[in-house]
PDB file of C-alpha atoms in Angstrom:
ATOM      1  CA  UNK J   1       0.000   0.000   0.000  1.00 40.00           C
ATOM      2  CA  UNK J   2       1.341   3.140  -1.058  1.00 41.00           C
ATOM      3  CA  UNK J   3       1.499   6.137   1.393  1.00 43.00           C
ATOM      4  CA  UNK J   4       0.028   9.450   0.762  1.00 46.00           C
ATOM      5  CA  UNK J   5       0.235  13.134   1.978  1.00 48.00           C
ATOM      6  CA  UNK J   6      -2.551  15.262   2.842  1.00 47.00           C
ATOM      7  CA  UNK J   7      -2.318  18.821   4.461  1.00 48.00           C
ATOM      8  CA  UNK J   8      -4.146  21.390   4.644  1.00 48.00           C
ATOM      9  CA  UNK J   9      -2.946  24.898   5.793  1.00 44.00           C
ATOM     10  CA  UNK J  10      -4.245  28.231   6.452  1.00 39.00           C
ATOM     11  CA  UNK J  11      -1.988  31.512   6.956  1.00 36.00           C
ATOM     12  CA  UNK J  12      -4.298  32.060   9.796  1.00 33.00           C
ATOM     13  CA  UNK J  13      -1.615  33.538  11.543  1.00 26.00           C
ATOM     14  CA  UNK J  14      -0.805  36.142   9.231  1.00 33.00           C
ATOM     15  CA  UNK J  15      -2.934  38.920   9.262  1.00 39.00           C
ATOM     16  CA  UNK J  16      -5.499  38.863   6.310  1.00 49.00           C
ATOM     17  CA  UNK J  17      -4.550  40.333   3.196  1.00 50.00           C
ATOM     18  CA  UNK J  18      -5.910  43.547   1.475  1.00 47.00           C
ATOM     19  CA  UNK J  19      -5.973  43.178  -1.897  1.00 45.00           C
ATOM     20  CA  UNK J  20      -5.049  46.343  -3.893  1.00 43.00           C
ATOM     21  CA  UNK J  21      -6.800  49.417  -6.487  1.00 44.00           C
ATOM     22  CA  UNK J  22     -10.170  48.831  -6.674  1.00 45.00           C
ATOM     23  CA  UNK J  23     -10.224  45.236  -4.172  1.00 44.00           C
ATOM     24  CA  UNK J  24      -9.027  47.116  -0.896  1.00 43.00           C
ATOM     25  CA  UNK J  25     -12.344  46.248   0.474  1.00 45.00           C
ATOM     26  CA  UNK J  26     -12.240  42.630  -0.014  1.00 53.00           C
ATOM     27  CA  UNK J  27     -10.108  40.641   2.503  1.00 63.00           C
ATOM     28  CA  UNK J  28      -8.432  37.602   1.988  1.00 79.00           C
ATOM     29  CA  UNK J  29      -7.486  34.385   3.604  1.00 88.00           C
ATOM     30  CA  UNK J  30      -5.825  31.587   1.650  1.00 90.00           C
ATOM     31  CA  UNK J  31      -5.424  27.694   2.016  1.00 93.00           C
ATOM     32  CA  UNK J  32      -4.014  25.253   0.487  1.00 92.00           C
ATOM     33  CA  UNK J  33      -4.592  21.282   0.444  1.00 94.00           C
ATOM     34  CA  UNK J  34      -2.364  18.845  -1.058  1.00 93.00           C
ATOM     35  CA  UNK J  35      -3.935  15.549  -2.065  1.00 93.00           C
ATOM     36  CA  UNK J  36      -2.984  12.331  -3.812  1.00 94.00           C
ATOM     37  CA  UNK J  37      -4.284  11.615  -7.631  1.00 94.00           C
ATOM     38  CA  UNK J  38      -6.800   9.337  -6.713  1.00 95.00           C
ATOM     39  CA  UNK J  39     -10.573   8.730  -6.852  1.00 94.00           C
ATOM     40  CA  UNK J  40     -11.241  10.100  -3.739  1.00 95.00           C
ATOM     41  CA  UNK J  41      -9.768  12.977  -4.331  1.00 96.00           C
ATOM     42  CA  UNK J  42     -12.488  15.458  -6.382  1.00 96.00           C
ATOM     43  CA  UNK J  43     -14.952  14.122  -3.313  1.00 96.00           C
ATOM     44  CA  UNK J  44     -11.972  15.600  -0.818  1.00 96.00           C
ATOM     45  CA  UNK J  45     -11.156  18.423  -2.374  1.00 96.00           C
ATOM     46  CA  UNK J  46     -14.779  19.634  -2.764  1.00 96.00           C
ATOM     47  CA  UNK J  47     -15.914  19.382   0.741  1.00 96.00           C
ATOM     48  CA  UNK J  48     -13.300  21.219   1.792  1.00 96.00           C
ATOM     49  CA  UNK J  49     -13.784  23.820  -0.326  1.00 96.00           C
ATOM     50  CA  UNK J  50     -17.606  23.737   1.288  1.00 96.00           C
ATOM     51  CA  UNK J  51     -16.374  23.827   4.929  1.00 95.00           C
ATOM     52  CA  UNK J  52     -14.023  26.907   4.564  1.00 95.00           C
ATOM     53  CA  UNK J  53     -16.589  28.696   2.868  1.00 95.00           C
ATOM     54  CA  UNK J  54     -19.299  28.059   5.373  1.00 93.00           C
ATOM     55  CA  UNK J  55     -16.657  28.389   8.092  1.00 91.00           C
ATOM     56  CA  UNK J  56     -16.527  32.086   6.830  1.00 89.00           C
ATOM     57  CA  UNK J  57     -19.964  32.845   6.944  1.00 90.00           C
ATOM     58  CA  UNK J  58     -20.754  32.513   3.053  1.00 93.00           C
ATOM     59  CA  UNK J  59     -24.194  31.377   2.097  1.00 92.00           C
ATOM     60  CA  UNK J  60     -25.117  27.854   1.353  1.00 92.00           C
ATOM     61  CA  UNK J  61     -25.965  28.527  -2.029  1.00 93.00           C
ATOM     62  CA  UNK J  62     -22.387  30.023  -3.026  1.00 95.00           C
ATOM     63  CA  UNK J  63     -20.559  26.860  -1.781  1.00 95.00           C
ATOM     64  CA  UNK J  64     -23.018  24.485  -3.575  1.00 95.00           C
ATOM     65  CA  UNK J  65     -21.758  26.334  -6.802  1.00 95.00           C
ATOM     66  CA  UNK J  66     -18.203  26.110  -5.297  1.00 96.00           C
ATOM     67  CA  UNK J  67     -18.210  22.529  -4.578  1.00 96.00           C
ATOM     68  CA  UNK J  68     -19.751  21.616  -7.972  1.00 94.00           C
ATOM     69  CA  UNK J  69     -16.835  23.600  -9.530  1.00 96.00           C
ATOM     70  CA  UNK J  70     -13.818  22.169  -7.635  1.00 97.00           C
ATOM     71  CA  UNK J  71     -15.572  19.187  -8.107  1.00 95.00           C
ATOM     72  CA  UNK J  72     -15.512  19.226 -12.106  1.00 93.00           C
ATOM     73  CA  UNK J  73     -11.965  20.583 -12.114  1.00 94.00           C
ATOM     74  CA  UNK J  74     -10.573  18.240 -10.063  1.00 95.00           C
ATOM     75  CA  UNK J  75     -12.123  15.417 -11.582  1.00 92.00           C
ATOM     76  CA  UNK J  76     -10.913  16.679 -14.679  1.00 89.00           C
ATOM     77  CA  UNK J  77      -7.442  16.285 -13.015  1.00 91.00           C
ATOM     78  CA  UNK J  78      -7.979  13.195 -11.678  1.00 93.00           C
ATOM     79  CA  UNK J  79      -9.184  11.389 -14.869  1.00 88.00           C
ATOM     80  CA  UNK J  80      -7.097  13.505 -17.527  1.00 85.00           C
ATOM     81  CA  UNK J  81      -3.195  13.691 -15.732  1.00 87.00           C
ATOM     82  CA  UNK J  82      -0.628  11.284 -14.269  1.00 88.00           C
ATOM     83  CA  UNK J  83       0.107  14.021 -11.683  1.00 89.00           C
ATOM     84  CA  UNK J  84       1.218  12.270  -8.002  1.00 93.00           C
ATOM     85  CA  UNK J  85      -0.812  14.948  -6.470  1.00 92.00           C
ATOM     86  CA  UNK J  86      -3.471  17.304  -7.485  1.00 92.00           C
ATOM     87  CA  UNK J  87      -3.263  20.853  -5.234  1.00 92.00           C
ATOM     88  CA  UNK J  88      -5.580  23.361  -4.460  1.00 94.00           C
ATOM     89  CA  UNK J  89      -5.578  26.982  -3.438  1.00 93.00           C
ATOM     90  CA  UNK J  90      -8.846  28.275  -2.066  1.00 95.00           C
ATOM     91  CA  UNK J  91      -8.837  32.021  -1.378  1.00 94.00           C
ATOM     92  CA  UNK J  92     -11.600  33.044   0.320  1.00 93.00           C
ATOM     93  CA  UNK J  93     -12.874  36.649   0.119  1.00 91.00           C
ATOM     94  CA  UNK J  94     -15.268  38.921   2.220  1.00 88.00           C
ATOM     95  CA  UNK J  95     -17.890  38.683  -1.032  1.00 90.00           C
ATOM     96  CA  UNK J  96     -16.349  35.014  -2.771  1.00 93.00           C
ATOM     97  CA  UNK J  97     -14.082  32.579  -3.651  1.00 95.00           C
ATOM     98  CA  UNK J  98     -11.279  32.372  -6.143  1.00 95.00           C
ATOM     99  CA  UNK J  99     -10.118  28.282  -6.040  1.00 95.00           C
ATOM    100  CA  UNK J 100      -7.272  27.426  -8.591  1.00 93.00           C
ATOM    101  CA  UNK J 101      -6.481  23.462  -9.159  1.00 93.00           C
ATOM    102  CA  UNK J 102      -3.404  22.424 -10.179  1.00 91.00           C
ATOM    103  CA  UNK J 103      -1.796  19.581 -11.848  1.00 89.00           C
ATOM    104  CA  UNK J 104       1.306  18.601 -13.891  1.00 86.00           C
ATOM    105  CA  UNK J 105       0.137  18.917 -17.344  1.00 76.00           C
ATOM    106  CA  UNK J 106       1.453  20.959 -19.689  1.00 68.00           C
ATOM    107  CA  UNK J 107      -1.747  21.769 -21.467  1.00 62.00           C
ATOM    108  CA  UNK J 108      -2.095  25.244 -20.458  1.00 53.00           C
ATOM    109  CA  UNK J 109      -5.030  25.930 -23.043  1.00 50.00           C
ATOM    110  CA  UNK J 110      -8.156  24.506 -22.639  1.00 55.00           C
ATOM    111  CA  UNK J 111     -11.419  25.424 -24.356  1.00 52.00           C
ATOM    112  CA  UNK J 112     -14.741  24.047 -23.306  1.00 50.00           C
ATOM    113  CA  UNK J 113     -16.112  21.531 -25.923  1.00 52.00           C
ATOM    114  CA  UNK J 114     -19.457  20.439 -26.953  1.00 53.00           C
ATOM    115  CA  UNK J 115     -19.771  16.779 -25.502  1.00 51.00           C
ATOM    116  CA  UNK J 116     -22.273  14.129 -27.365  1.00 51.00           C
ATOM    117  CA  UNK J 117     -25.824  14.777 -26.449  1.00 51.00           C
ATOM    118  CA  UNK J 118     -26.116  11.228 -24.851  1.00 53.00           C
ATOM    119  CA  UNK J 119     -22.226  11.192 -23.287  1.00 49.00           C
ATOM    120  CA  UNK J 120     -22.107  11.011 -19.798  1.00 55.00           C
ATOM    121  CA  UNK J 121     -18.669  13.048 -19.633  1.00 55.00           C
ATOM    122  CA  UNK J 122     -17.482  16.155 -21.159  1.00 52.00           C
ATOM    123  CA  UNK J 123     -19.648  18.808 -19.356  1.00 59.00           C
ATOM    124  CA  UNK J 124     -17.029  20.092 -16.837  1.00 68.00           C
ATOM    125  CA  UNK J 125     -15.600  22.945 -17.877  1.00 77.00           C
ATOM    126  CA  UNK J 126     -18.821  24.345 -20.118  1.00 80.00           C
ATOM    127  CA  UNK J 127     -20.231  24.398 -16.387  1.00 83.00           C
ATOM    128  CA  UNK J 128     -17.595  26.069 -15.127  1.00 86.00           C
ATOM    129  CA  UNK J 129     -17.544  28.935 -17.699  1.00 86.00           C
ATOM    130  CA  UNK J 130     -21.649  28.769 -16.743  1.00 88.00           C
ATOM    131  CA  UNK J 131     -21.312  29.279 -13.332  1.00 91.00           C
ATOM    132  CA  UNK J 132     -18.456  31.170 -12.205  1.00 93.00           C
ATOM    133  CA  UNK J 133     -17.873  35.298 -12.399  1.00 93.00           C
ATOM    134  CA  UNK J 134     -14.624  34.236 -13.981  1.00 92.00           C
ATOM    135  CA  UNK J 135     -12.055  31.530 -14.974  1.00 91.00           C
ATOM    136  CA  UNK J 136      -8.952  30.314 -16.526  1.00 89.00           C
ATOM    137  CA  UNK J 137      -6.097  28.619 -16.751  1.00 87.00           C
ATOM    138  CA  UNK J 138      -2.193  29.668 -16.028  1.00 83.00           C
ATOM    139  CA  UNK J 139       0.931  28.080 -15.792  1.00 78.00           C
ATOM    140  CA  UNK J 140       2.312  30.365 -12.609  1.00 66.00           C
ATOM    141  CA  UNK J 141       3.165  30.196  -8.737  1.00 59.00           C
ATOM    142  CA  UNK J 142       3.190  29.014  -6.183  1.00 56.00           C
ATOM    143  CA  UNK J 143       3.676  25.433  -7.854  1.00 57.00           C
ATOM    144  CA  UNK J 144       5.027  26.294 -11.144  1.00 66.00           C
ATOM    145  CA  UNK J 145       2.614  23.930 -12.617  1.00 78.00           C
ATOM    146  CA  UNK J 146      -0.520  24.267 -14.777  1.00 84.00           C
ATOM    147  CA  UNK J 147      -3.664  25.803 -12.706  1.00 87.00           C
ATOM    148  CA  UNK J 148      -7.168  25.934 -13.678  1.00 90.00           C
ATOM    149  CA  UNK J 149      -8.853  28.422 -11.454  1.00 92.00           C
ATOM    150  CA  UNK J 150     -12.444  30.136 -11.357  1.00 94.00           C
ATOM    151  CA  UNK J 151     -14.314  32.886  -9.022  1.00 95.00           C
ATOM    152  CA  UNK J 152     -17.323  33.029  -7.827  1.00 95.00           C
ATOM    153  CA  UNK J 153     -19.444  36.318  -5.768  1.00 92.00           C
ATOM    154  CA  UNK J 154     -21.868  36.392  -3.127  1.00 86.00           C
ATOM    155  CA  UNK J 155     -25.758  37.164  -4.961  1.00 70.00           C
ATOM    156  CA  UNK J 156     -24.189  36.307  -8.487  1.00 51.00           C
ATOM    157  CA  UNK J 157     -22.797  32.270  -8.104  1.00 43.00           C
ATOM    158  CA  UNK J 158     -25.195  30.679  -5.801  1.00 44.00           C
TER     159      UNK J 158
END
């Protein structure tokens, strides 16, 4: 049985960031979570997502959206790269999120494709670019690895 590293990490300590021109009213904390490539992984990844938003007092309905998004994404990970882990970076703000996924693939451009009417797959990221206020995908810190990332507001994403 192969071992496995999970963490999860908040810079709790530090004081929360302002954000600056135009965001200096949003505050921001930021976690990360480290997880294995593995089924259980997408399920792992989006409950945590779930807790830290209702841990900061978000509605219900913004980390339903959330967790259906890191859900996608990661699965999209899971199923589509031989990374050893999959990371993510939640950054949760006084009106959203912003959660970035990132994996070892070098396909830094990916464009949402029509899937077959009667496919079961193929949906993920036309429901991201549905859903969220914004979204994307970088190659950039703190990894140096390929991140998908979307945001989502309070009123607007759930």
């Amino acid at each position: 049985m192969s071992s496995s590293c999970l963490y999860l990490c908040s810079f709790a300590s530090a004081p929360r960031k302002k954000l600056p021109i135009g965001l200096s009213n949003w505050t921001v904390s930021t976690y990360h979570l480290t997880t294995p490539n593995s089924p259980l992984t997408p399920k792992i990844c989006r409950n945590t997502v779930a807790i830290l938003l209702a841990t900061n007092g978000h509605a219900p309905g913004l980390a339903d959206t959330a967790r259906t998004l890191v859900s996608e994404l990661v699965t999209n990970a899971v199923l589509h790269t031989t990374s050893p882990t999959i990371d993510i970076e939640t950054a949760v703000l006084s009106d959203g999120v912003r959660v970035a996924v990132y994996d070892d693939s070098p396909t830094a451009h990916l464009v949402p494709l029509a899937p077959a009417w009667d496919g079961e797959c193929g949906r993920g990221l036309l429901l991201v670019q549905a859903l969220a206020q914004a979204w994307g995908v970088a190659t950039a810190r703190p990894y140096g690895r390929k991140h998908v990332w979307f945001e989502l507001r309070s009123g607007t994403g759930g």
